Coordinates of C-alpha atoms and ligand atoms in Angstrom, one line a residue:
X871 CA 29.7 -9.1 22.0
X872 CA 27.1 -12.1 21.4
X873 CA 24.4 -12.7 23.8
X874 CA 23.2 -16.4 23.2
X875 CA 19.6 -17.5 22.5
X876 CA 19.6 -19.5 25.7
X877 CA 20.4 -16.9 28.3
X878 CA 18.6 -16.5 30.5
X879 CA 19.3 -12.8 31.6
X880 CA 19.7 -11.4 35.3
X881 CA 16.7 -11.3 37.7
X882 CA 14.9 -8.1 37.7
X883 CA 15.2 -8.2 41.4
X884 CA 19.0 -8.0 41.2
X885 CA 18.7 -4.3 40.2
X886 CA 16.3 -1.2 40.6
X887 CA 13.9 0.3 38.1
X888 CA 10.7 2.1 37.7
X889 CA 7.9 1.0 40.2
X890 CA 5.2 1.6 37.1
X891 CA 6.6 -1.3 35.0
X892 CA 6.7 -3.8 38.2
X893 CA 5.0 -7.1 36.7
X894 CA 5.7 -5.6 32.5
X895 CA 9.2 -7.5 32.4
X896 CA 10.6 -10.3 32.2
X897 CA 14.2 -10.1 32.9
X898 CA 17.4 -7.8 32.2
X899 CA 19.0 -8.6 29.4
X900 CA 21.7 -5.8 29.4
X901 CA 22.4 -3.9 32.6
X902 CA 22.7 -0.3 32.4
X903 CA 26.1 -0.2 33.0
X904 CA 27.5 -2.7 30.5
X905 CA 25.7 -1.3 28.1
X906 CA 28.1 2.6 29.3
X907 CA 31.1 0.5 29.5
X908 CA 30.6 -1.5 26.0
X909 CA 30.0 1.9 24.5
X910 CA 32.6 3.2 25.4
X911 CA 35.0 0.8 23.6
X912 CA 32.6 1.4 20.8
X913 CA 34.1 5.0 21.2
X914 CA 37.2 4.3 21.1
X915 CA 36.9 2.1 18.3
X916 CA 35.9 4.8 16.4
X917 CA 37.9 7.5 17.2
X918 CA 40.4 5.2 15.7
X919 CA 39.4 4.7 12.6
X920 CA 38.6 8.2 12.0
X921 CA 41.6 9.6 12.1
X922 CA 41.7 13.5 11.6
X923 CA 38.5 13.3 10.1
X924 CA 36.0 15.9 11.4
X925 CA 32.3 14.4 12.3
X926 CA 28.4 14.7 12.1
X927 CA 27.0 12.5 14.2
X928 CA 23.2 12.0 13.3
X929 CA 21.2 10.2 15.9
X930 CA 18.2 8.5 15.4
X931 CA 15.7 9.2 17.4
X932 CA 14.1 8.4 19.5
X933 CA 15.4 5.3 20.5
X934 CA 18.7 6.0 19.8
X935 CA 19.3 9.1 22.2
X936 CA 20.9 7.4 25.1
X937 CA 23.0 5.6 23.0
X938 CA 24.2 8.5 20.8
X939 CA 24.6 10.6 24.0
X940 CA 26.8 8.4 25.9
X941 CA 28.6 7.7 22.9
X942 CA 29.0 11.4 22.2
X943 CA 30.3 12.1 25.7
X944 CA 32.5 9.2 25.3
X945 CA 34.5 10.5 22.2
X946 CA 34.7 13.6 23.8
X947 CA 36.4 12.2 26.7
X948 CA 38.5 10.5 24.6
X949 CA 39.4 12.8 22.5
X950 CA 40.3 15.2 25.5
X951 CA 42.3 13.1 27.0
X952 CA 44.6 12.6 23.8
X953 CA 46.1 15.1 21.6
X954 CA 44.1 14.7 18.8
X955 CA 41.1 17.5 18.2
X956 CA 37.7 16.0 16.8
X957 CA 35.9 18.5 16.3
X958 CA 32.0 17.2 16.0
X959 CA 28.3 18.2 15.4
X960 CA 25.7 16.7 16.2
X961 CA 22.4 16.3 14.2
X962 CA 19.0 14.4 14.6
X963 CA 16.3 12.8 12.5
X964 CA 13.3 10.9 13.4
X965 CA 12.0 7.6 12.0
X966 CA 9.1 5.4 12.8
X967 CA 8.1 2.5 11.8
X968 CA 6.9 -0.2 14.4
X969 CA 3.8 -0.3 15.5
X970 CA 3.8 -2.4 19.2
X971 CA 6.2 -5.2 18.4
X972 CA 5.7 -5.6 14.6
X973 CA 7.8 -3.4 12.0
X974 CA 5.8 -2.0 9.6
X975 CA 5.6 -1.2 5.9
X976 CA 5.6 2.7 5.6
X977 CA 8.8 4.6 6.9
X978 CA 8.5 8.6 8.5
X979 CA 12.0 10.4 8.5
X980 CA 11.7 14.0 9.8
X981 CA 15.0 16.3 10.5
X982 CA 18.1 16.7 9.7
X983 CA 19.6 19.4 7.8
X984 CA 23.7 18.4 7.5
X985 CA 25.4 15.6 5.5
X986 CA 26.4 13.1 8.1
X987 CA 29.3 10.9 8.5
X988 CA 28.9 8.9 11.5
X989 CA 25.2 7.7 12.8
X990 CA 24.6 6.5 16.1
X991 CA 21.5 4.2 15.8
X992 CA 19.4 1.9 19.0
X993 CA 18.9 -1.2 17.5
X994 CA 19.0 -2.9 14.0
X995 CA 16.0 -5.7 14.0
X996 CA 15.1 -6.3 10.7
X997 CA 17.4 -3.6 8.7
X998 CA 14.4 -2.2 6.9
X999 CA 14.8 1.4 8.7
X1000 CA 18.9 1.6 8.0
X1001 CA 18.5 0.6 4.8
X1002 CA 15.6 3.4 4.0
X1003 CA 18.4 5.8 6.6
X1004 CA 21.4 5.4 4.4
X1005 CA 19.9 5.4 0.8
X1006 CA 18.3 9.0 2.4
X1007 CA 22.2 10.4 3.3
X1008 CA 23.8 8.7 0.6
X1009 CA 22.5 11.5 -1.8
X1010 CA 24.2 14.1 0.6
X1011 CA 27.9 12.3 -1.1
X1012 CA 29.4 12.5 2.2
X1013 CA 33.3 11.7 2.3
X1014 CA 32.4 8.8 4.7
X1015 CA 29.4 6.9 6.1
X1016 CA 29.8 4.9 9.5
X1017 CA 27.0 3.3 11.5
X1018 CA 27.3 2.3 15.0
X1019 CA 24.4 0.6 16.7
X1020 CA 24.1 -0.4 20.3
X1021 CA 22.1 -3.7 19.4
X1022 CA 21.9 -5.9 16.4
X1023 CA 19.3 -8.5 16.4
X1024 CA 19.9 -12.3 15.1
X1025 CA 16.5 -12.3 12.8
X1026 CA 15.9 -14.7 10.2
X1027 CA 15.1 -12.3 7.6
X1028 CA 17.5 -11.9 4.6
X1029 CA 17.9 -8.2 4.3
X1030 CA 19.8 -8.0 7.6
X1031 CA 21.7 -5.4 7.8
X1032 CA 25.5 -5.1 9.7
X1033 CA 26.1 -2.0 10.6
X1034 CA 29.9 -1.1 11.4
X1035 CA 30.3 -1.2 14.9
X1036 CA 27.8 -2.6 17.4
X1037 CA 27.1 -3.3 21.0
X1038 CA 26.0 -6.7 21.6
X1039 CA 24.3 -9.0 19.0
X1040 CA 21.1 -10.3 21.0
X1041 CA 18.2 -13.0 20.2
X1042 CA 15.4 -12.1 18.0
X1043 CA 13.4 -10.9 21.2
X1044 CA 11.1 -7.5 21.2
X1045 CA 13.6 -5.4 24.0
X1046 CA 12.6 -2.2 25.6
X1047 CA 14.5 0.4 28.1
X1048 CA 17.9 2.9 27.5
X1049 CA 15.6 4.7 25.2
X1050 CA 13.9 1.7 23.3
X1051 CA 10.5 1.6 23.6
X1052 CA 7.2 -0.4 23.0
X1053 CA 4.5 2.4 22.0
X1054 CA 6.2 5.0 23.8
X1055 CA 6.4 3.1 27.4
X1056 CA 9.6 2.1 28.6
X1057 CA 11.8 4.7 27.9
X1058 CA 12.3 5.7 31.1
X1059 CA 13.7 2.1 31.9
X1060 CA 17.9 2.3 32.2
X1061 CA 18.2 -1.1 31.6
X1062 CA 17.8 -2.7 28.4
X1063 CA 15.5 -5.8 29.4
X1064 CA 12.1 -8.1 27.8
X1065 CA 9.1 -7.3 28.2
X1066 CA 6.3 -9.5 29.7
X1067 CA 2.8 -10.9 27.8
X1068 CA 1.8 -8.8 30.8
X1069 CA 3.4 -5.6 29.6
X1070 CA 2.8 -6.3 25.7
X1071 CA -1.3 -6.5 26.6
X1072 CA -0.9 -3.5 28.9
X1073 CA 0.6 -1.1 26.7
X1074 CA -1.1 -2.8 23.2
X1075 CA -2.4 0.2 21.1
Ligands
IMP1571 P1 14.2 -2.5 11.7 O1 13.7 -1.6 10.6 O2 13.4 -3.7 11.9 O3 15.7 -2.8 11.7 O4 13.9 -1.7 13.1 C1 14.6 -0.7 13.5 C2 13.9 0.2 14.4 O5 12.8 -0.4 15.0 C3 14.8 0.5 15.5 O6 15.4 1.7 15.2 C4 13.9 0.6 16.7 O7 13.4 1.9 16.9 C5 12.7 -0.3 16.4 N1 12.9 -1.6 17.0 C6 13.3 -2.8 16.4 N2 13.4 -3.8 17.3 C7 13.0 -3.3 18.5 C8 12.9 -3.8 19.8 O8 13.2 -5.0 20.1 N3 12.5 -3.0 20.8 C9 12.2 -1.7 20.6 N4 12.3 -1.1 19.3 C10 12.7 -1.9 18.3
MG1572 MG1 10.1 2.5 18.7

């Protein structure tokens, strides 16, 4: 799903939200709610192309544990409601890497102890941090490797990377909410929106 450089998003006064980030935003980008339905196509999508395969799912935190919980709950649902049995773990790591809305050059990854075969990832901007991810699990040898990431961002910079299933393709804006976050703020936000100069100067560290 491709959300064009010229939208211009919904009005934040179309929807509720957090009273403390009144005057941080600019618009809603994604509402809350297609982002749950979208997923769960994403879900099904995947359950697919598993097959009988049993999973680890390793979700990136922290900005990927909305997405990697509703996904969860989605193949669960799924897969109850059909006769095939996935059976699934779920692991965690943590990365970080920006530094308010700039990437930056030295990459933390802490956690996670199993070989994974499916990660469920917030956002690919630049690719740097799924690049640094996969050559990490790639030494594990799993049978399989699939990344599904709610957002992929249409940056200029070469080393994009695609990751196998994905939301919505969205402008090369700095987003926050559903778990993404600008220094820490906004994760609290259930829609995924833009933030404001407003907001950026507010929550600058
Ligand atoms: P990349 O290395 O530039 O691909 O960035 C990936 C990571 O940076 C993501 O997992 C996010 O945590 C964070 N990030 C990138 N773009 C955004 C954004 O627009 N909002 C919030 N976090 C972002
Ligand atoms: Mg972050």
């Amino acid at each position: 799903m491709q959300i064009s450089d010229n939208w211009p998003g919904y009005s934040l006064d179309l929807f509720t939200y957090p009273q403390h980030y009144y005057g941080d935003l600019e618009y809603v980008l994604i509402p809350h709610g297609i982002i749950v339905d979208r997923t769960e196509r994403l879900a099904k999508d995947i359950m697919q192309d598993i097959g009988d395969n049993d999973i680890v799912v390793l979700c990136v935190l922290k900005g990927g544990y909305k997405f990697c919980a509703d996904l969860v709950e989605h193949i669960k649902n799924l897969s109850r409601n059909s006769e095939r049995f996935i059976s699934m773990k779920v692991d965690f790591v943590r990365l970080k890497s920006y530094h308010n809305d700039q990437s930056m050059q030295d990459m933390q990854i802490m956690g996670g102890d199993d070989l994974s075969k499916l990660t469920g990832k917030d956002i690919v901007g630049t690719g740097r941090t799924m690049n640094v991810l996969l050559n990490n699990i790639e030494k594990y040898k799993p049978k399989m490797i699939k990344v599904a990431s709610l957002l992929v961002k249409r940056t200029s910079r070469p080393d994009g990377y695609r990751p196998d299933y994905y939301g919505f393709e969205i402008p090369d804006l700095f987003v926050v909410g559903y778990a993404l976050d600008y220094n820490e703020h906004f994760r609290d936000l259930n829609h995924i929106c833009v933030i404001n100069d407003h907001g950026k100067a507010k929550y600058r560290v």
